[in-house]
Coordinates of C-alpha atoms in Angstrom, one line a residue:
M1 CA -8.4 125.2 116.8
N2 CA -7.7 122.4 119.3
I3 CA -4.0 122.0 119.9
F4 CA -3.0 118.5 121.1
R5 CA 0.6 119.4 122.0
K6 CA 3.3 121.9 121.4
K7 CA 6.8 120.8 120.6
N8 CA 9.7 122.7 119.0
L9 CA 11.5 119.6 117.9
R10 CA 10.5 117.0 115.4
L11 CA 8.5 114.1 116.7
T12 CA 10.1 110.7 116.8
N13 CA 8.3 107.8 115.2
S14 CA 7.7 106.2 118.5
E15 CA 6.1 109.4 119.9
A16 CA 3.8 109.6 116.8
E17 CA 2.9 106.0 117.1
E18 CA 1.9 106.4 120.8
M19 CA -0.2 109.5 120.0
L20 CA -2.0 107.8 117.2
T21 CA -2.8 104.5 119.0
S22 CA -4.0 106.4 122.1
F23 CA -6.3 108.7 120.2
N24 CA -10.0 108.8 121.0
H25 CA -12.2 111.1 119.0
A26 CA -14.7 111.2 121.9
D27 CA -12.2 113.3 123.9
G28 CA -12.8 116.2 121.5
N29 CA -9.1 117.0 121.1
H30 CA -9.3 116.8 117.3
N31 CA -10.1 119.3 114.5
P32 CA -12.7 119.0 111.7
K33 CA -10.8 121.8 109.9
I34 CA -7.2 123.2 110.2
F35 CA -6.4 126.7 109.2
R36 CA -3.0 128.6 109.5
P37 CA -1.6 126.8 112.5
R38 CA 1.5 128.2 114.4
S39 CA 5.0 126.7 114.6
G40 CA 5.4 123.9 117.1
E41 CA 1.7 122.9 117.2
V42 CA 0.8 119.2 117.0
V43 CA -2.8 118.8 115.9
F44 CA -5.2 115.9 115.2
Y45 CA -7.5 115.9 112.2
W46 CA -10.5 113.5 112.3
S47 CA -13.7 113.0 110.4
D48 CA -16.2 110.2 110.2
Q49 CA -17.1 111.1 106.6
P50 CA -15.0 109.3 104.0
E51 CA -15.3 112.2 101.5
K52 CA -13.6 114.5 104.0
Y53 CA -10.6 112.2 104.8
K54 CA -8.3 114.5 102.7
D55 CA -9.5 117.9 103.9
W56 CA -6.5 118.2 106.2
L57 CA -4.6 119.1 103.0
S58 CA -6.3 122.5 103.0
D59 CA -4.8 124.4 105.9
G60 CA -4.3 127.9 104.5
F61 CA -0.7 127.3 103.3
K62 CA 0.8 126.0 100.1
W63 CA 3.1 122.9 100.5
R64 CA 5.3 120.8 98.4
N65 CA 5.3 117.0 99.2
Q66 CA 8.9 116.0 99.7
G67 CA 8.3 112.3 100.6
G68 CA 4.9 110.5 100.8
K69 CA 3.8 107.6 102.9
K70 CA 7.1 106.1 104.1
P71 CA 6.4 103.1 106.4
F72 CA 7.9 103.0 109.9
P73 CA 9.5 100.9 111.2
V74 CA 10.7 99.3 108.0
D75 CA 10.7 95.7 109.3
K76 CA 7.2 95.8 110.9
P77 CA 5.5 99.0 109.7
V78 CA 2.9 100.5 112.0
L79 CA 2.5 104.0 110.5
F80 CA 3.1 106.1 107.4
K81 CA 5.0 109.4 107.5
S82 CA 4.9 112.2 104.9
Y83 CA 6.7 115.5 105.2
Y84 CA 6.2 118.8 103.3
H85 CA 8.1 122.0 102.7
I86 CA 6.2 125.3 102.5
F87 CA 5.9 127.6 99.5
D88 CA 6.9 131.2 100.3
K89 CA 6.5 133.7 97.4
G90 CA 6.8 131.0 94.9
I91 CA 10.0 129.5 96.4
I92 CA 10.3 126.4 98.5
N93 CA 11.3 127.3 102.1
K94 CA 12.9 124.2 103.6
N95 CA 13.0 125.8 107.1
I96 CA 9.3 125.4 107.5
I97 CA 8.1 121.8 107.5
K98 CA 4.9 119.8 108.0
D99 CA 5.1 116.2 109.2
V100 CA 2.0 114.0 108.7
Y101 CA 1.5 110.6 110.4
T102 CA -1.3 108.0 109.9
L103 CA -1.7 104.4 111.0
I104 CA -1.3 101.8 108.3
D105 CA -4.6 100.1 108.8
K106 CA -6.7 103.3 109.5
P107 CA -7.2 106.4 107.4
M108 CA -8.2 108.4 110.5
P109 CA -6.9 110.1 112.6
V110 CA -4.2 112.2 110.9
L111 CA -1.5 113.6 113.2
I112 CA 0.2 116.8 111.9
H113 CA 3.1 118.6 113.3
Y114 CA 4.0 122.2 112.0
L115 CA 7.6 123.4 112.7
K116 CA 10.1 126.1 112.0
K117 CA 13.5 124.6 112.1
N118 CA 15.4 127.8 113.0
N119 CA 12.9 129.0 115.6
D120 CA 12.5 127.4 119.0
S121 CA 9.7 129.6 120.3
D122 CA 6.0 129.5 119.5
S123 CA 5.5 131.8 116.5
E124 CA 3.2 132.4 113.6
I125 CA 4.1 130.9 110.2
E126 CA 4.4 134.0 108.1
C127 CA 4.6 133.4 104.3
E128 CA 2.9 134.3 101.1
S129 CA 1.9 131.3 99.0
G130 CA 1.9 133.2 95.8
P131 CA -0.6 132.8 92.9
H132 CA -1.8 129.6 91.4
G133 CA 0.8 127.9 89.2
N134 CA -1.4 128.2 86.1
T135 CA -2.2 131.9 86.6
K136 CA -1.1 134.1 83.6
D137 CA -0.9 137.3 85.6
Q138 CA 1.6 136.2 88.3
E139 CA 2.2 139.7 89.6
G140 CA -1.4 140.9 90.0
A141 CA -3.0 137.6 91.1
Q142 CA -4.0 136.9 94.7
N143 CA -2.3 134.4 96.9
Y144 CA -3.4 130.8 96.2
Q145 CA -5.5 129.0 98.8
R146 CA -6.3 125.4 98.3
T147 CA -10.0 124.3 98.1
M148 CA -10.9 121.4 100.3
P149 CA -11.0 118.0 98.4
S150 CA -14.5 117.3 99.7
V151 CA -15.7 120.6 98.3
L152 CA -14.1 119.8 94.9
S153 CA -15.8 116.4 94.8
E154 CA -19.1 118.0 95.6
L155 CA -18.6 120.6 92.9
K156 CA -17.7 118.0 90.3
E157 CA -21.0 116.2 90.9
K158 CA -22.9 119.5 90.5
V159 CA -21.1 120.7 87.3
A160 CA -21.9 117.3 85.7
K161 CA -25.6 118.3 85.8
K162 CA -25.6 122.1 85.9
V163 CA -23.8 125.0 84.1
P164 CA -20.9 126.6 86.1
N165 CA -22.7 129.9 86.6
L166 CA -25.6 128.3 88.5
V167 CA -23.3 126.1 90.5
Y168 CA -21.2 129.1 91.5
K169 CA -24.4 131.1 92.6
E170 CA -25.7 128.1 94.7
T171 CA -22.4 127.5 96.6
S172 CA -21.4 129.3 99.7
K173 CA -18.6 131.8 99.4
K174 CA -17.0 130.5 102.7
K175 CA -17.2 126.8 101.9
G176 CA -17.5 126.9 98.2
A177 CA -15.4 127.4 95.1
R178 CA -12.5 129.9 94.9
D179 CA -14.1 131.7 91.9
L180 CA -16.1 131.0 88.8
K181 CA -13.0 130.1 86.8
Q182 CA -12.4 127.2 89.2
I183 CA -15.9 125.8 88.5
Q184 CA -15.5 126.2 84.8
N185 CA -12.2 124.3 84.9
L186 CA -13.9 121.5 86.9
R187 CA -16.6 121.3 84.2
Y188 CA -13.9 121.0 81.6
A189 CA -12.2 118.2 83.5
V190 CA -15.4 116.3 84.0
N191 CA -16.3 116.6 80.3
R192 CA -12.8 115.4 79.3
Q193 CA -13.3 112.2 81.3
K194 CA -16.5 111.5 79.3
R195 CA -14.7 111.5 76.0
F196 CA -13.9 108.3 74.1
T197 CA -10.3 109.5 73.4
Y198 CA -8.4 112.7 73.4
D199 CA -8.5 112.9 69.6
E200 CA -11.6 115.0 68.7
I201 CA -11.8 113.7 65.1
A202 CA -11.6 110.1 66.2
N203 CA -14.3 110.9 68.8
C204 CA -16.6 112.1 66.0
H205 CA -16.2 108.8 64.1
L206 CA -16.7 106.7 67.2
M207 CA -19.9 108.7 68.0
H208 CA -21.1 108.1 64.4
I209 CA -20.5 104.4 64.7
S210 CA -22.0 103.9 68.2
L211 CA -24.7 106.6 68.3
G212 CA -25.3 107.4 64.6
Y213 CA -24.6 111.1 65.3
P214 CA -23.1 113.2 63.7
N215 CA -24.6 112.0 60.4
H216 CA -22.0 113.0 57.9
I217 CA -18.2 113.4 58.5
L218 CA -15.6 114.6 56.0
T219 CA -12.0 115.1 57.4
A220 CA -10.0 115.8 54.2
P221 CA -9.1 118.2 52.6
D222 CA -10.7 120.1 55.5
I223 CA -13.2 119.2 58.2
R224 CA -16.9 119.2 57.4
I225 CA -19.2 117.6 59.9
I226 CA -23.0 117.6 59.7
G227 CA -25.3 116.6 62.6
V228 CA -29.1 116.3 62.2
D229 CA -31.7 115.4 64.8
E230 CA -33.6 112.5 63.3
E231 CA -36.7 112.9 65.4
L232 CA -36.9 116.6 64.6
L233 CA -36.3 115.8 60.9
K234 CA -39.4 113.6 60.9
E235 CA -41.5 116.3 62.6
T236 CA -40.2 118.9 60.1
K237 CA -41.2 116.7 57.1
K238 CA -44.7 116.3 58.6
T239 CA -45.1 120.0 59.2
M240 CA -43.9 121.0 55.7
S241 CA -46.1 118.4 54.0
A242 CA -49.2 119.4 56.0
F243 CA -48.6 123.1 55.3
N244 CA -48.0 122.6 51.5
K245 CA -50.7 120.0 50.7
D246 CA -53.5 121.0 53.0
N247 CA -52.8 124.7 52.8
R248 CA -53.0 125.0 56.6
L249 CA -52.2 128.2 58.4
A250 CA -49.1 128.4 60.6
K251 CA -49.6 129.9 64.0
S252 CA -46.9 132.4 65.0
E253 CA -45.8 132.3 68.7
K254 CA -42.8 133.8 70.5
S255 CA -40.6 130.9 71.3
P256 CA -36.9 130.0 70.8
A257 CA -35.8 128.4 67.6
V258 CA -35.1 124.7 67.7
P259 CA -32.0 123.8 65.5
L260 CA -32.6 121.0 63.0
A261 CA -29.1 120.6 61.8
F262 CA -25.5 121.7 62.8
F263 CA -22.6 122.2 60.4
F264 CA -19.0 122.4 61.7
H265 CA -16.4 123.5 59.2
E266 CA -12.9 124.9 59.2
K267 CA -13.0 127.2 56.1
K268 CA -15.7 129.7 54.9
F269 CA -15.5 128.5 51.3
Q270 CA -18.5 127.9 49.1
K271 CA -17.3 124.3 48.7
S272 CA -17.8 123.8 52.4
H273 CA -21.3 125.2 52.3
D274 CA -22.1 123.2 49.2
E275 CA -21.4 120.1 51.1
F276 CA -24.0 121.1 53.8
W277 CA -26.8 122.2 51.4
R278 CA -26.2 119.2 49.1
Y279 CA -26.8 116.9 52.1
M280 CA -29.8 118.9 53.2
S281 CA -31.3 118.7 49.7
E282 CA -31.0 114.9 49.9
I283 CA -32.6 114.4 53.3
L284 CA -35.1 117.2 53.1
P285 CA -36.2 117.9 49.5
E286 CA -39.4 119.5 50.9
F287 CA -37.3 122.5 51.9
S288 CA -37.5 123.8 48.3
E289 CA -41.2 124.5 48.9
C290 CA -40.8 126.7 52.0
G291 CA -41.5 130.4 52.0
F292 CA -38.0 132.0 52.3
I293 CA -34.7 131.7 54.1
I294 CA -33.1 134.5 56.2
T295 CA -29.3 134.5 56.1
D296 CA -26.4 136.8 56.9
C297 CA -24.4 138.7 54.3
E298 CA -21.9 135.9 53.5
D299 CA -21.9 135.4 49.8
A300 CA -20.5 131.8 49.9
F301 CA -23.4 130.7 52.1
R302 CA -26.0 132.4 50.0
N303 CA -24.6 131.1 46.7
A304 CA -24.6 127.5 48.1
I305 CA -28.3 127.8 49.0
K306 CA -29.1 129.2 45.5
K307 CA -27.3 126.2 44.0
Y308 CA -29.3 123.5 45.7
F309 CA -32.5 125.4 46.5
P310 CA -32.8 127.9 43.5
S311 CA -36.5 128.4 44.0
V312 CA -36.3 129.6 47.6
P313 CA -36.2 133.4 48.1
L314 CA -33.3 134.7 50.3
L315 CA -33.7 137.5 52.7
R316 CA -30.9 139.2 54.7
C317 CA -30.9 139.3 58.4
W318 CA -31.7 142.8 59.6
N319 CA -29.0 142.8 62.3
H320 CA -26.3 141.5 60.0
F321 CA -27.2 144.0 57.2
W322 CA -27.3 146.9 59.7
K323 CA -23.9 146.0 61.2
S324 CA -22.3 145.5 57.8
T325 CA -23.6 148.8 56.6
E326 CA -22.4 150.6 59.7
R327 CA -18.9 149.2 59.3
W328 CA -18.9 150.3 55.7
I329 CA -19.9 153.9 56.6
Q330 CA -17.2 154.0 59.4
S331 CA -14.6 152.9 56.9
N332 CA -15.1 156.1 54.8
K333 CA -12.2 158.2 56.0
K334 CA -13.7 161.4 54.5
L335 CA -16.6 161.4 57.0
T336 CA -16.4 163.0 60.4
I337 CA -17.7 161.4 63.6
E338 CA -20.8 163.5 63.4
D339 CA -21.4 162.4 59.8
V340 CA -21.0 158.7 60.6
G341 CA -23.6 159.1 63.5
F342 CA -26.0 160.9 61.3
Y343 CA -25.9 158.4 58.4
C344 CA -26.1 155.4 60.7
E345 CA -29.1 156.8 62.6
S346 CA -30.8 157.8 59.3
L347 CA -30.4 154.3 58.0
R348 CA -31.7 152.7 61.2
E349 CA -34.7 155.0 61.2
L350 CA -35.3 154.1 57.5
L351 CA -35.2 150.4 58.1
L352 CA -37.6 150.6 61.0
Q353 CA -40.5 151.8 58.9
P354 CA -43.6 149.6 59.3
N355 CA -44.6 149.5 55.6
K356 CA -43.3 150.3 52.1
E357 CA -45.2 153.6 51.8
M358 CA -43.6 154.9 55.0
F359 CA -40.2 153.6 53.8
K360 CA -40.5 155.7 50.6
C361 CA -41.7 158.8 52.4
N362 CA -38.9 158.5 55.0
K363 CA -36.4 157.9 52.3
L364 CA -37.2 161.3 50.7
V365 CA -37.2 163.2 54.0
N366 CA -33.9 161.7 55.3
N367 CA -32.1 161.8 52.0
V368 CA -28.5 160.9 52.9
T369 CA -27.2 163.2 50.1
I370 CA -28.2 166.4 51.9
R371 CA -24.7 166.5 53.3
K372 CA -21.5 167.1 51.5
H373 CA -20.7 163.4 50.9
R374 CA -22.5 160.9 48.8
I375 CA -22.3 157.3 50.1

């Protein structure tokens, strides 16, 4: 790091003004980055990139601004002065200070003086900044190190277009984010700025008025919000009508499912699910002619479907059924760990049979009553 001067006493305003006015970046006595300077060092920070004008704030220490941009002299100001006290183990140490000077009409250069008040000799600034202020585990967390403002600005632009995991993988560990959590917080901050207001319910109504989405909003006595993709709804109607009228064959391909509608609700009551399926029966009556519906084991959800689409057969999702049965077997306190494993494995093997005949045959072989307990 380039040291412009060493002084164990605080700079006067006239000295700082003289240094700033005589500065020439072509001399090469400035720094594009400052990291953990020593006491008494006077350094220049300079950059020709506007996005890096504030990178001098990241110097490896944690500071508290005690007075920002005071003009000197008062009658005819020429420069701004700010001074900082250092954080040491979460406590402000007023014996270690940082004075920052800039010209009024120029953002660059920045003159910075680091100093220990009770030490006249050139020495290292030894301190522990402590964890980040928002860290829940204050004792086990690492020391906080500030990320450069230019890096934060770059990360904000990236997280607006990509998910945090990809942004974290693409950034350099030396010049990138502190960790994945920092990028996730930036994504959250960027998304907050895109909101209409900080009231989520009001945002839904504003979106409905301006965008037409979500389609149906009910906020009392509890929240029920339905969102339907209009373009996908048209395509669904075409597909169902072509399949039912022309008796065309549907081609099966391995591809992710495309959601047609979303339902946000607070309570898992049948009244809530009735609201959703009533709305679906109005906008998509062709749904009553489909083959079947696969659901989980929630009775309220299944009863709501039966109410508005009584002719549609309901099938249970294999994974939900298996997990529910497994929990039920484990809740039997009379069974040992070996018994639970045996019954769960027998049930899984039974459900994996390719046809009805094999199912019946396997059911006789792996009869779950062969042990002491009947479930």
